[in-house]
PDB file of C-alpha atoms in Angstrom:
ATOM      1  CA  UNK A 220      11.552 -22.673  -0.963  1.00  0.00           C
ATOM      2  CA  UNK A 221      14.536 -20.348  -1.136  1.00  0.00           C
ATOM      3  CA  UNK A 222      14.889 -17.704   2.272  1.00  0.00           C
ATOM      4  CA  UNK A 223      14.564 -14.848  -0.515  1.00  0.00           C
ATOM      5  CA  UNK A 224      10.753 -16.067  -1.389  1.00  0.00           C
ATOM      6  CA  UNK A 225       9.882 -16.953   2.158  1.00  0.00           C
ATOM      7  CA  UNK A 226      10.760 -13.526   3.197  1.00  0.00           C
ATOM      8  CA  UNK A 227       8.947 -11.698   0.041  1.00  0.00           C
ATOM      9  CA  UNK A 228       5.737 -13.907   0.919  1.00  0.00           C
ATOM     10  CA  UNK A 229       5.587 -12.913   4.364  1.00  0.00           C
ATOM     11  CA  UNK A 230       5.620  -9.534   3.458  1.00  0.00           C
ATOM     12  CA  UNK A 231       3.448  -9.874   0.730  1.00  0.00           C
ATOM     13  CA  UNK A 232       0.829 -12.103   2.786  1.00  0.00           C
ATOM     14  CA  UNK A 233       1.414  -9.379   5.851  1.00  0.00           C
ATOM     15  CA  UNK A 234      -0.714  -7.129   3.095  1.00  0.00           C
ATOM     16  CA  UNK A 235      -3.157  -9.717   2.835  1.00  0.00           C
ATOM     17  CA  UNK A 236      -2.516 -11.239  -0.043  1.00  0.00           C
ATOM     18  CA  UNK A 237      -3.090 -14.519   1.005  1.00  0.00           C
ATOM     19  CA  UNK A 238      -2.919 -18.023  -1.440  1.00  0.00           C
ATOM     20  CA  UNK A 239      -0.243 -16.662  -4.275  1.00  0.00           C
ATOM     21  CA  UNK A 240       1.586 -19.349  -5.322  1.00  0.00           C
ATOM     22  CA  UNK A 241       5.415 -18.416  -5.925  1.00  0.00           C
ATOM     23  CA  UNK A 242       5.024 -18.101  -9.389  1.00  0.00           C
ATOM     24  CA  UNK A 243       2.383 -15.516  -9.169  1.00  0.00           C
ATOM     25  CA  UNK A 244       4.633 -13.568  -6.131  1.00  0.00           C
ATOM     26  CA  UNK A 245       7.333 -13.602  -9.010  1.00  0.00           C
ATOM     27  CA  UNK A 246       4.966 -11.720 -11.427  1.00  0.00           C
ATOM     28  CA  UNK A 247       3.517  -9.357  -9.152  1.00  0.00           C
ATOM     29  CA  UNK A 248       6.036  -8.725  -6.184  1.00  0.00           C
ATOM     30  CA  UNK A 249       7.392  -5.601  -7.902  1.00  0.00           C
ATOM     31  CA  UNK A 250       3.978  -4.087  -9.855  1.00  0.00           C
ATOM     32  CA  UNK A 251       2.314  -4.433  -5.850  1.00  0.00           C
ATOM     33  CA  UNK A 252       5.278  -1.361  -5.147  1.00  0.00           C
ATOM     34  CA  UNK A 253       3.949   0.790  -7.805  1.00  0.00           C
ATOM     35  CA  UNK A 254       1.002   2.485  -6.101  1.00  0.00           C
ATOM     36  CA  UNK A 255       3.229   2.971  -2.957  1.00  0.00           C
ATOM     37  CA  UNK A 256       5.984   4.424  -5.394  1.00  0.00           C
ATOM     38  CA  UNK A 257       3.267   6.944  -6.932  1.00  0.00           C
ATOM     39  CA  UNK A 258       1.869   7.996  -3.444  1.00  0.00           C
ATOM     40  CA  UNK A 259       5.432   8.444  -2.535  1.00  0.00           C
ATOM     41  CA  UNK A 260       5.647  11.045  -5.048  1.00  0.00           C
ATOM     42  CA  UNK A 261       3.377  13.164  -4.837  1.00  0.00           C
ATOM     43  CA  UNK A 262       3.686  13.046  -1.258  1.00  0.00           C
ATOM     44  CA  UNK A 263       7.377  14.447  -2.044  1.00  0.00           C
ATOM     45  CA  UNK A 264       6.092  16.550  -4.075  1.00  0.00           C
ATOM     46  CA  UNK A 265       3.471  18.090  -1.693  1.00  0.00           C
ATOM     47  CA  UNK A 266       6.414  18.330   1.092  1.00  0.00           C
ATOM     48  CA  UNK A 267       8.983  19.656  -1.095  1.00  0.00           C
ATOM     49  CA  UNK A 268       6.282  22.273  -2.069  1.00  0.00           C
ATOM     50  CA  UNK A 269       5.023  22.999   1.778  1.00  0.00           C
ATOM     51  CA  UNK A 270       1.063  22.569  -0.412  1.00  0.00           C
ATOM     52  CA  UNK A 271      -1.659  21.298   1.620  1.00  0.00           C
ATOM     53  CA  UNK A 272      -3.823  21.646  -1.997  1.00  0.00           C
ATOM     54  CA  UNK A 273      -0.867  19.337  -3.982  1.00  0.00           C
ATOM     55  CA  UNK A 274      -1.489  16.844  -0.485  1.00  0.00           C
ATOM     56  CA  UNK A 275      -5.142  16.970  -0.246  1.00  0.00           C
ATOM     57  CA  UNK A 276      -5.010  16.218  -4.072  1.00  0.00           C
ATOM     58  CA  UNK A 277      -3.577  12.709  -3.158  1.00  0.00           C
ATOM     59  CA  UNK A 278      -6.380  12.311  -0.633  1.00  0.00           C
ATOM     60  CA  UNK A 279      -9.332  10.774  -2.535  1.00  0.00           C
ATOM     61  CA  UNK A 280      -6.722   8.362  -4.112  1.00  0.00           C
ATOM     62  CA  UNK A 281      -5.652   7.087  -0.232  1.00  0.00           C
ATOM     63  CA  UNK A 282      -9.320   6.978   0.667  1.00  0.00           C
ATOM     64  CA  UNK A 283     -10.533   4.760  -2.337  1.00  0.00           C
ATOM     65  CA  UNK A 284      -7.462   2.194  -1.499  1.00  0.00           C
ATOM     66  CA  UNK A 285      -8.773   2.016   2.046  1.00  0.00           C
ATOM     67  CA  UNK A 286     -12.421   1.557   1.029  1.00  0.00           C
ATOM     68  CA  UNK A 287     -12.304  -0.421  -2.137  1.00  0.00           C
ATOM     69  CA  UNK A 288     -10.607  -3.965  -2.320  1.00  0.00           C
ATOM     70  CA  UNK A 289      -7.682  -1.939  -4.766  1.00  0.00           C
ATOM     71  CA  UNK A 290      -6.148   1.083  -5.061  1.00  0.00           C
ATOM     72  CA  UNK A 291      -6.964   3.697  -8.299  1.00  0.00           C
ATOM     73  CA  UNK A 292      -3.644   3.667  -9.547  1.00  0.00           C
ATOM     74  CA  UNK A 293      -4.010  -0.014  -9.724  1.00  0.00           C
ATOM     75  CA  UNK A 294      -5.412   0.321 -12.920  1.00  0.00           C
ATOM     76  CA  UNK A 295      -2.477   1.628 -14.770  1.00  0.00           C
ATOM     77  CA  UNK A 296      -0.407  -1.886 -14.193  1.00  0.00           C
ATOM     78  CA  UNK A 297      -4.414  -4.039 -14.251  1.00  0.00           C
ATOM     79  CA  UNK A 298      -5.383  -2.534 -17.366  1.00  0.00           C
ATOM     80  CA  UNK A 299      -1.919  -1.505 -19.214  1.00  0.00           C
ATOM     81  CA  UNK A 300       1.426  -2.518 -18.374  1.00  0.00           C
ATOM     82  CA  UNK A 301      -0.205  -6.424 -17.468  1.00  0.00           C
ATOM     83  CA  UNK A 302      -2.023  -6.620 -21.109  1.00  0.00           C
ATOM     84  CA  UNK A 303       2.009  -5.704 -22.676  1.00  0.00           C
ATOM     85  CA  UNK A 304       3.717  -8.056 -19.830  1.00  0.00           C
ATOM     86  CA  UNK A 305       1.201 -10.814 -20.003  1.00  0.00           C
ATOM     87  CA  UNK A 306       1.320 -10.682 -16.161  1.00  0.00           C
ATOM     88  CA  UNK A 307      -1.484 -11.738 -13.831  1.00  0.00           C
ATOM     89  CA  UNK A 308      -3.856  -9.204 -12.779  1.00  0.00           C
ATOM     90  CA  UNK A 309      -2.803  -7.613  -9.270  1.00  0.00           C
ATOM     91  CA  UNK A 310      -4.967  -9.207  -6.261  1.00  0.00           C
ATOM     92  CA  UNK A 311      -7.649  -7.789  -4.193  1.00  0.00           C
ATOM     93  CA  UNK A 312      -6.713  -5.842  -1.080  1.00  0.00           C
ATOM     94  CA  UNK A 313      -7.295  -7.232   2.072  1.00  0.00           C
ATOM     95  CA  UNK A 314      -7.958  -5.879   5.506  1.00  0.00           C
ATOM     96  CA  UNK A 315      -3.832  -5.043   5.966  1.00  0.00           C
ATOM     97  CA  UNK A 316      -3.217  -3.254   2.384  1.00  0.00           C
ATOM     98  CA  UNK A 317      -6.547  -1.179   3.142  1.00  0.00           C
ATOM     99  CA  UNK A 318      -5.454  -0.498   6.527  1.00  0.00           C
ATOM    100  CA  UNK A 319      -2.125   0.912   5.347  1.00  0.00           C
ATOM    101  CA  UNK A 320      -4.021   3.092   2.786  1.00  0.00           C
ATOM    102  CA  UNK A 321      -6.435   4.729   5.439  1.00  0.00           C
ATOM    103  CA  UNK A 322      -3.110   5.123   7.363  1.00  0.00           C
ATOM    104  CA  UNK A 323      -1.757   6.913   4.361  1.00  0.00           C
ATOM    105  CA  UNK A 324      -5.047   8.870   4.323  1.00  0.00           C
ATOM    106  CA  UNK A 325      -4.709  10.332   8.174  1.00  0.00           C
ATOM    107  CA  UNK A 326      -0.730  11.324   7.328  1.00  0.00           C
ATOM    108  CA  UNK A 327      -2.118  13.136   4.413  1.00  0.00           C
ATOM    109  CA  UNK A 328      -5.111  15.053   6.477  1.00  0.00           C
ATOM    110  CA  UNK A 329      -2.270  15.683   9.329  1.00  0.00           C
ATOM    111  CA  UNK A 330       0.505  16.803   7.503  1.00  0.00           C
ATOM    112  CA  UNK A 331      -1.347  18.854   5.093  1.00  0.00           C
ATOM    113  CA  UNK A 332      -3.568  20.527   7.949  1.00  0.00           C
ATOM    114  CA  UNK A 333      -0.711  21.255   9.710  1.00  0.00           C
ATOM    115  CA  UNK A 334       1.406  22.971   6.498  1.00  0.00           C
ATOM    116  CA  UNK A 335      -2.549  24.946   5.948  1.00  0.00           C
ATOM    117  CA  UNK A 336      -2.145  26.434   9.406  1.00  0.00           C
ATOM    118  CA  UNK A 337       1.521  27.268   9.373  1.00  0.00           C
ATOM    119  CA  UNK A 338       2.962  24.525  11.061  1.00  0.00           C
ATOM    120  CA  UNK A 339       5.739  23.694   9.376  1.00  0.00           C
ATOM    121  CA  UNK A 340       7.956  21.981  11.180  1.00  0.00           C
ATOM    122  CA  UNK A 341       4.714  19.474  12.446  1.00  0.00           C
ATOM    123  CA  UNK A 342       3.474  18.912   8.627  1.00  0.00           C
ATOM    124  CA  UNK A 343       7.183  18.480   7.091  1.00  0.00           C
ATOM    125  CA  UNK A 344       8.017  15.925   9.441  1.00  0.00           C
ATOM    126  CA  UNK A 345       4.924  14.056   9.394  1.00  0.00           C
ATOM    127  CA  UNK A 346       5.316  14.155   5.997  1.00  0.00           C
ATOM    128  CA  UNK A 347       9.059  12.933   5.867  1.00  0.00           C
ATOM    129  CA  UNK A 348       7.870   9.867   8.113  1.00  0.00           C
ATOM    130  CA  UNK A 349       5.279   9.151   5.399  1.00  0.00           C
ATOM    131  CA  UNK A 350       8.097   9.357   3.008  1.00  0.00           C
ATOM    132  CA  UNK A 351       9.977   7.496   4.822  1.00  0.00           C
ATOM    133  CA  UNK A 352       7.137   4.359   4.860  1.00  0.00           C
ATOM    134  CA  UNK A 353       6.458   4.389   1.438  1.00  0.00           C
ATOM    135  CA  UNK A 354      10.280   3.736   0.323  1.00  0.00           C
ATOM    136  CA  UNK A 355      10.454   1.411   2.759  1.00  0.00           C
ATOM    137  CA  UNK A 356       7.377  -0.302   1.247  1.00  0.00           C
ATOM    138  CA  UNK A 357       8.901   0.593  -2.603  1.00  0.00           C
ATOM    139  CA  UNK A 358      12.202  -0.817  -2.029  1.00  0.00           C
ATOM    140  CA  UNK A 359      11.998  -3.908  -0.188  1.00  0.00           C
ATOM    141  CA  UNK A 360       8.428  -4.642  -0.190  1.00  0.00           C
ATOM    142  CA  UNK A 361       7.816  -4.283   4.312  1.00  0.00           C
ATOM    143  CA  UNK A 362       4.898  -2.271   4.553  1.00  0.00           C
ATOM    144  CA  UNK A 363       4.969  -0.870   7.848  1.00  0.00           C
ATOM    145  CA  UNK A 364       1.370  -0.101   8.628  1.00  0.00           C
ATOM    146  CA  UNK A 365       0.728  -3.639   7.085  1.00  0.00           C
ATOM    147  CA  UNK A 366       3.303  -5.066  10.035  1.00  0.00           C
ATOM    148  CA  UNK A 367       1.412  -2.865  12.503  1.00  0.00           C
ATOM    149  CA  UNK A 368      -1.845  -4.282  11.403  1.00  0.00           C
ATOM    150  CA  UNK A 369      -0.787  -7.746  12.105  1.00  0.00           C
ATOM    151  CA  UNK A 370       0.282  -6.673  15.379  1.00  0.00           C
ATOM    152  CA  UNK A 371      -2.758  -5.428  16.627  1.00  0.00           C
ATOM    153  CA  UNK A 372      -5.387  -7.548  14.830  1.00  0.00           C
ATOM    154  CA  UNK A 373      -3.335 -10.420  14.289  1.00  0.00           C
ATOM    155  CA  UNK A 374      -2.313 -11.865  11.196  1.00  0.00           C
ATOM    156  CA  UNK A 375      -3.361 -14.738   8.321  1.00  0.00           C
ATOM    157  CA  UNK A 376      -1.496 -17.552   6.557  1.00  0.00           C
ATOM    158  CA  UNK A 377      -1.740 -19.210   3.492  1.00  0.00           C
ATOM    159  CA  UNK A 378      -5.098 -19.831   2.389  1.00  0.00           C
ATOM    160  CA  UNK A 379      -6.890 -17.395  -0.420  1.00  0.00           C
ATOM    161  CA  UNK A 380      -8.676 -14.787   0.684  1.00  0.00           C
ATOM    162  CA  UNK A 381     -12.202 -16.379  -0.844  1.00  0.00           C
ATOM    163  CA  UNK A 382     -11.658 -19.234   1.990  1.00  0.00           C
ATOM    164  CA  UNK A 383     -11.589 -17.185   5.043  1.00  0.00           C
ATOM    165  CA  UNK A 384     -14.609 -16.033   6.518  1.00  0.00           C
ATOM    166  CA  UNK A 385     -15.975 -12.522   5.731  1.00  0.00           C
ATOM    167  CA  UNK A 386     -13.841 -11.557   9.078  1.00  0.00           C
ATOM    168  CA  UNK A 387     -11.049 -10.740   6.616  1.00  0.00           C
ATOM    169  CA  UNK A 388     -13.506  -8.482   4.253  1.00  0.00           C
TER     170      UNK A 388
END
């Protein structure tokens, strides 16, 4: 195995999606980005503005990545671009993805609270540092609330996420 796909399956495992074989990494390593890439817009967007309503918009879609085993703007790659590309469908999240999506859900309450009540300079920058996550995420595929997950819960290896225990759940 090359050093290029061990380091894109530890970050792509640090989500928790556990069990890909490198093929399937391959097909999916850059349509995993594409939520991330869309939250990172509109997040921009909502910054660049200074609109807690264009921020709080984004909410419900954070929320439902955190709750549900994928994110809403999943669909457009699940149930378009994969039918043209012949691609496999993108994998459940696990604990780590949803974690990083409820994280994405408390920078969006913060930093749009904050921009409501006037403070600027508190609800740009927590905004910038969201920025500043996703494209990190986009472009090299390190999720950083993913990492932190690991950290503090400790982190899985290898086997599919049917096989572990409903620990991982």
């Amino acid at each position: 195995m090359s050093v290029t796909m061990t380091t894109e399956r530890r970050r792509i495992e640090a989500q928790g999606f556990l069990g890909l074989s490198d093929g399937e990494i391959n097909e999916i390593k850059y349509w995993l980005r594409s939520s991330p890439a869309l939250c990172l817009a509109w997040v921009a967007a909502g910054v660049a503005s200074m609109s807690p309503t264009i921020l709080l918009a984004l909410l419900p879609f954070a929320l439902a990545g955190a709750v549900f085993r994928g994110h809403p703007f999943d669909v457009i790659y699940n149930h378009g671009i994969r039918c043209v590309t012949g691609t496999i469908p993108l994998p459940p999240y696990g604990k780590p993805r949803r974690f990083a999506c409820m994280m994405a859900s408390v920078m969006i309450i913060l930093s749009a609270t904050a921009l409501y009540f006037q403070m600027i300079a508190i609800g740009v920058a927590i905004g910038i540092v969201m920025i500043i996550m996703a494209a990190v995420q986009v472009t090299t595929g390190f999720c950083v609330p993913s990492f932190c997950y690991g950290v503090l819960f400790g982190k899985r290896s290898g086997s599919r996420p049917e096989e572990l225990s409903v620990q991982n759940d």
